Short mmCIF file of N, CA and C in Angstrom, two decimals:
data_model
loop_
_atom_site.label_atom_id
_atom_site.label_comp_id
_atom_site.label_asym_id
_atom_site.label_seq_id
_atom_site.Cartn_x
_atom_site.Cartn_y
_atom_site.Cartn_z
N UNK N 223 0.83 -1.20 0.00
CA UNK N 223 0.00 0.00 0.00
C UNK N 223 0.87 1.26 0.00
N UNK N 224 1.74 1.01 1.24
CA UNK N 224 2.52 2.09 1.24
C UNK N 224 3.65 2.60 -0.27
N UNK N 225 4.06 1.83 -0.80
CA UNK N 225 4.65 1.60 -2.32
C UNK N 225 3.57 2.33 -3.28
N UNK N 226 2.75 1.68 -3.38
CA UNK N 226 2.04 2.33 -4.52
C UNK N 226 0.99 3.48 -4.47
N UNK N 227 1.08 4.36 -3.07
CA UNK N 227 1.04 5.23 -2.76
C UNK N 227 2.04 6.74 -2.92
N UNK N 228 3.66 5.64 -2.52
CA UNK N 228 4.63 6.81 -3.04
C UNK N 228 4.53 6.83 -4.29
N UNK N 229 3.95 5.87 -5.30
CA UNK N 229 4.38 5.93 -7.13
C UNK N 229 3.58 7.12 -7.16
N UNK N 230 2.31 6.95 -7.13
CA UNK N 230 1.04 7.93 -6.74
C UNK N 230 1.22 9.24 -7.00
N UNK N 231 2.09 9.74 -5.41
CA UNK N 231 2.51 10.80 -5.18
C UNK N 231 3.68 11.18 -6.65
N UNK N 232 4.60 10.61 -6.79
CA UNK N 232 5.69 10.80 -7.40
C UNK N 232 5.25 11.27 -8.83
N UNK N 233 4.18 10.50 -9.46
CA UNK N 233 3.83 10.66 -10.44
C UNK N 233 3.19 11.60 -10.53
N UNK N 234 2.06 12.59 -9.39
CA UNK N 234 1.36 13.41 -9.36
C UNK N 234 2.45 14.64 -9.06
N UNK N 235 3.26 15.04 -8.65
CA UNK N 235 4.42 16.13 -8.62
C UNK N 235 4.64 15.77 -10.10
N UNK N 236 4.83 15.15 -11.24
CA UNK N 236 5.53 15.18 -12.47
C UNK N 236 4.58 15.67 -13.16
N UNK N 237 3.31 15.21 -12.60
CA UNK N 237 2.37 15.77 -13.41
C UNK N 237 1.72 17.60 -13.59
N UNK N 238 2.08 17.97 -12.11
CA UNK N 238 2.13 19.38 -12.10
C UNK N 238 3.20 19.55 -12.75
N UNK N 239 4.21 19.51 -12.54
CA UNK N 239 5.62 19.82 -12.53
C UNK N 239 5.68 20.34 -14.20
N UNK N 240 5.40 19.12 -14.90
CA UNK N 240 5.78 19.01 -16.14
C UNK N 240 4.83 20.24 -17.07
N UNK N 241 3.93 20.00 -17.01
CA UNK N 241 3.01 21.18 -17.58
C UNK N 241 3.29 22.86 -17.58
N UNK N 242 3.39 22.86 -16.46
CA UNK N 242 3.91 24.17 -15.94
C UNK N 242 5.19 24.29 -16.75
N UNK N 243 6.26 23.86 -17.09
CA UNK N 243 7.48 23.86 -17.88
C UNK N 243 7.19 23.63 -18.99
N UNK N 244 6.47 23.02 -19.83
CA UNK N 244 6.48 22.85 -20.92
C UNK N 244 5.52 23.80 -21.82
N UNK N 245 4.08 23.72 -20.92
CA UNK N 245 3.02 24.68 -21.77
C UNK N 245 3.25 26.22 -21.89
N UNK N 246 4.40 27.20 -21.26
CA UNK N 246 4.70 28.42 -21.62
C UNK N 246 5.69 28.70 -22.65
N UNK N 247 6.21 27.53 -22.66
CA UNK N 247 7.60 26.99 -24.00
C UNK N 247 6.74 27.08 -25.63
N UNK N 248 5.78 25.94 -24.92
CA UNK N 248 4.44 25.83 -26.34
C UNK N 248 3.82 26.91 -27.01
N UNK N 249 3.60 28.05 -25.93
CA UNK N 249 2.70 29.26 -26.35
C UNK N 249 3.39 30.52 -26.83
N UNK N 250 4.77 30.22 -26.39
CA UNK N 250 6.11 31.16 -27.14
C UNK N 250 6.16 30.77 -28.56
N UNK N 251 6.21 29.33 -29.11
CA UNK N 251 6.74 29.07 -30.44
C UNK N 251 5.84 29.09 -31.58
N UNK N 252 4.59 29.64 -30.97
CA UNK N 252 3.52 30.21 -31.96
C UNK N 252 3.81 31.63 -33.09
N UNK N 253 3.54 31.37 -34.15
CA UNK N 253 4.38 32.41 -35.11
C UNK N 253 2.95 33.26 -35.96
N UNK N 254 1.93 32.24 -35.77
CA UNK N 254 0.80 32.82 -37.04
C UNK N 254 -0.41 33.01 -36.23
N UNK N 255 -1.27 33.40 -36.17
CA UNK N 255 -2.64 33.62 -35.38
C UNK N 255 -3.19 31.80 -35.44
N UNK N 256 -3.09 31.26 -36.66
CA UNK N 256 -3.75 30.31 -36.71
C UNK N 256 -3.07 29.29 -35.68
N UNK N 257 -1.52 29.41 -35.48
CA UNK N 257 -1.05 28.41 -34.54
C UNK N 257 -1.26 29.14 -33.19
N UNK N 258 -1.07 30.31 -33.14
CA UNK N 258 -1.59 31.21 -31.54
C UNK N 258 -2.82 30.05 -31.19
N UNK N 259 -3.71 30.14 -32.06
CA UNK N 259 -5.08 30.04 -31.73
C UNK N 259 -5.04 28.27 -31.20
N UNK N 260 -4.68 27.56 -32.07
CA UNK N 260 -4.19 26.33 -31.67
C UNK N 260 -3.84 25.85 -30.60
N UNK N 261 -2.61 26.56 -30.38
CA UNK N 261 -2.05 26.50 -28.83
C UNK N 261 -3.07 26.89 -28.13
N UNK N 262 -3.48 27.74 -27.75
CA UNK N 262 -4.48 28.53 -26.91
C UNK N 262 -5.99 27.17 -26.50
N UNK N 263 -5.91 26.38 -27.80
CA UNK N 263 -7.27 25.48 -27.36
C UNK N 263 -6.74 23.99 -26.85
N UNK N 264 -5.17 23.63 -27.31
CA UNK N 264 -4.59 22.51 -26.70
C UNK N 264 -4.06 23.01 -24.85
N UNK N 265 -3.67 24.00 -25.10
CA UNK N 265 -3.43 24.80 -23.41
C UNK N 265 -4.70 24.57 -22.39
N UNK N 266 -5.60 25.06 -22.96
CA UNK N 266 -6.76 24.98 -22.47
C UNK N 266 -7.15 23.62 -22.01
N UNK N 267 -6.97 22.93 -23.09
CA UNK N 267 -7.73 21.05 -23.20
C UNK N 267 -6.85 20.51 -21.94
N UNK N 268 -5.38 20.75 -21.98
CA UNK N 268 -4.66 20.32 -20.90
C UNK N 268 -4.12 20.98 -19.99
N UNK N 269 -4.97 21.87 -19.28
CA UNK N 269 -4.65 22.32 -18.21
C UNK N 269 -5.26 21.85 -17.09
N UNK N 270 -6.44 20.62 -17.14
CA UNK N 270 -6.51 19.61 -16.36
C UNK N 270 -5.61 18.83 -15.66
N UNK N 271 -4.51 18.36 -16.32
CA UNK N 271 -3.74 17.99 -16.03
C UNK N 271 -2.97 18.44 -14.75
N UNK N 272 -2.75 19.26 -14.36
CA UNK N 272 -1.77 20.16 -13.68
C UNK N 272 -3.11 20.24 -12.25
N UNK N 273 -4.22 20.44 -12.71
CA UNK N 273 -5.55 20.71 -11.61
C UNK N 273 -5.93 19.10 -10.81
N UNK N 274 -5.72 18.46 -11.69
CA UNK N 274 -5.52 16.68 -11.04
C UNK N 274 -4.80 16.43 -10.57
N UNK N 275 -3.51 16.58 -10.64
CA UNK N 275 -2.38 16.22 -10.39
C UNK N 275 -2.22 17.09 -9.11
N UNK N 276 -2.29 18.35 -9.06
CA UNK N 276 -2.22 18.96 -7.90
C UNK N 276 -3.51 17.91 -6.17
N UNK N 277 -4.62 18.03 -6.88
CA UNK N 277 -5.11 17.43 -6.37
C UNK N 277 -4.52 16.16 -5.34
N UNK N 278 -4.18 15.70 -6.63
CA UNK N 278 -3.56 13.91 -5.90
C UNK N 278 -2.57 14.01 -5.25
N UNK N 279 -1.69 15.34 -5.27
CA UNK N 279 -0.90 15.00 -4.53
C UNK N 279 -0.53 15.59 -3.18
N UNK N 280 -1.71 16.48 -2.92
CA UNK N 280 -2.05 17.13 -1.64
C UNK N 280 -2.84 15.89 -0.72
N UNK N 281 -3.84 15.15 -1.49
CA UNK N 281 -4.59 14.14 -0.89
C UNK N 281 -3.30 12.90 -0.51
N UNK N 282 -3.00 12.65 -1.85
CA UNK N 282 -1.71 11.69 -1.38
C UNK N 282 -0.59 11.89 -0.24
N UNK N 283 0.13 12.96 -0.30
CA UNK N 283 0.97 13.41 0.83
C UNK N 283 -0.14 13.67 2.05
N UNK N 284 -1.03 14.09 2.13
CA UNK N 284 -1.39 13.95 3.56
C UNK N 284 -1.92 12.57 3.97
N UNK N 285 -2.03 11.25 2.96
CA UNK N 285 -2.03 10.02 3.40
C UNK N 285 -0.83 9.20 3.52
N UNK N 286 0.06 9.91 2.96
CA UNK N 286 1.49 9.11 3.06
C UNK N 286 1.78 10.13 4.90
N UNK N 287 1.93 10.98 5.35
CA UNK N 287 1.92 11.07 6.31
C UNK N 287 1.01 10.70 7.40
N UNK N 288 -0.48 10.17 7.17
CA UNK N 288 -0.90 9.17 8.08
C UNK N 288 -0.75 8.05 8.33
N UNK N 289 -0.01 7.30 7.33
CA UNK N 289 0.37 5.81 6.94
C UNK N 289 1.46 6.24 7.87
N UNK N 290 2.29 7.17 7.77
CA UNK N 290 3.58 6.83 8.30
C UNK N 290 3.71 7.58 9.92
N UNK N 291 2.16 8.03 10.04
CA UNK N 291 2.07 8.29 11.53
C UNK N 291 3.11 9.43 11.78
N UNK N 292 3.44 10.01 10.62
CA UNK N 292 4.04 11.21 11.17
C UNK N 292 3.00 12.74 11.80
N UNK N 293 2.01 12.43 10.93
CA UNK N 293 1.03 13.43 11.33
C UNK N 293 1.31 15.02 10.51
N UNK N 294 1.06 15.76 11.70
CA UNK N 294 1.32 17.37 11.40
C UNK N 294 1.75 17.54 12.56
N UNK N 295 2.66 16.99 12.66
CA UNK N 295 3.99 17.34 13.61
C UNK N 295 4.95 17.97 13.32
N UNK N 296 5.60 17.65 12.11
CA UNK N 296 6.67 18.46 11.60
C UNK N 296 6.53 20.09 10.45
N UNK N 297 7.39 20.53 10.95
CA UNK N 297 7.10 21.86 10.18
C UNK N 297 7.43 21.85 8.88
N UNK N 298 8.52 21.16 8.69
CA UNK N 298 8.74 21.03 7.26
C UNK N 298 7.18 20.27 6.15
N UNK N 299 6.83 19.33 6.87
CA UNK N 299 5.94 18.65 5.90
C UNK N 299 4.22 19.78 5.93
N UNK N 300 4.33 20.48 7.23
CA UNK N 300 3.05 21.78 6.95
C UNK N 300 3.66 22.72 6.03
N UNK N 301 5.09 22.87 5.83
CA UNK N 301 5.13 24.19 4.93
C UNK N 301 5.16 23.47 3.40
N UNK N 302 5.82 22.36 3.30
CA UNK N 302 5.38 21.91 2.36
C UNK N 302 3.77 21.56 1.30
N UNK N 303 3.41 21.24 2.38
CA UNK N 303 1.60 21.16 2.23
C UNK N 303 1.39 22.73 1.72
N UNK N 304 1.43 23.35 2.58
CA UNK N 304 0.90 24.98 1.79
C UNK N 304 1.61 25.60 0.61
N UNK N 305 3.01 25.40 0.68
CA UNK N 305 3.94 25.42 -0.94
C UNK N 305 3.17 24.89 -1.89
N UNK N 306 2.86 23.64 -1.65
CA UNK N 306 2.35 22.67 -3.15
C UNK N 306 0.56 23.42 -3.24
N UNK N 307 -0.21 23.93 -2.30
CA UNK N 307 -1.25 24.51 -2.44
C UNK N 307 -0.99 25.72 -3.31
N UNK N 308 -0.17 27.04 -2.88
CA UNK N 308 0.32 28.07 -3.78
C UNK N 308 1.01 27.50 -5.32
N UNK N 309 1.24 26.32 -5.16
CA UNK N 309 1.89 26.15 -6.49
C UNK N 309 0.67 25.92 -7.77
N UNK N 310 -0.31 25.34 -6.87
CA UNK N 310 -1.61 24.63 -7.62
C UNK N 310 -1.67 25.84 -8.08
N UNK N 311 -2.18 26.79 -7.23
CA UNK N 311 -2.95 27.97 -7.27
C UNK N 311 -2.32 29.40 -8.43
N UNK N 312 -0.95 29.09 -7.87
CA UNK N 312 -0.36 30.05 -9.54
C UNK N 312 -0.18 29.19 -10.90
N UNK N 313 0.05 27.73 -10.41
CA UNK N 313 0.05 26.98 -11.83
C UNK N 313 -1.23 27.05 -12.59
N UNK N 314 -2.58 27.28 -11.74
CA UNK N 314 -4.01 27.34 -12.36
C UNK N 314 -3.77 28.49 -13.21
N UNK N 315 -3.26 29.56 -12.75
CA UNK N 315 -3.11 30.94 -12.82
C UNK N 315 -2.10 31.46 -13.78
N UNK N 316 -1.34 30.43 -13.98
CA UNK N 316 -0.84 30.64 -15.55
C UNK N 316 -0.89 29.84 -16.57
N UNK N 317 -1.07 28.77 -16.40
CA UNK N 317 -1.51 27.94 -17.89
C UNK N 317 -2.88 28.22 -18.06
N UNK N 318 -4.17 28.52 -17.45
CA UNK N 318 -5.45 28.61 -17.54
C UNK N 318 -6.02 29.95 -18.36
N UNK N 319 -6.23 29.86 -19.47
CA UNK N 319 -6.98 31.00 -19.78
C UNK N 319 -7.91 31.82 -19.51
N UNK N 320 -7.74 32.92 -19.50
CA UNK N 320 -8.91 33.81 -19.01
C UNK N 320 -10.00 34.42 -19.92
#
């Protein structure tokens, strides 16, 4: 349980992670309105990604710290918890169109 819990987690940080790095790269190498526009509706389609992933891995890390009975004892793993919340929250905030 505990194993395929850390994959979980691991995979859900790559999954924010990765988006955020790649989709502002994508929306730079647009040259014509017609590929602007393109980008703009694949950006859009996958910016789920990054909103799931954040998800899973706020839910996940606070079950990998009940599994491991560490709790919210340590300060490092509460500031962490609220880091990865602000990260959701500006990653929504820049791949997400307005």
């Amino acid at each position: 349980m505990f194993g395929l819990l850390l994959v979980l987690h691991i995979w859900a940080a790559i999954a924010i992670i990765g988006p955020a790095v790649v989709m502002p790269l994508i929306r730079r190498s647009a040259r014509t309105a017609s590929q602007l526009h393109f980008v703009f509706r694949i950006t859009t389609k996958l910016a789920v990604i990054p909103k799931t992933g954040g998800a899973v891995l706020i839910v996940s890390g606070i079950w990998l710290m009940l599994i491991t009975k560490m709790g919210f004892s340590y300060m490092w793993l509460n500031v962490s918890i609220l880091l990865s919340l602000l990260m959701i929250v500006m990653i929504d905030g820049w791949i997400e169109l307005r």
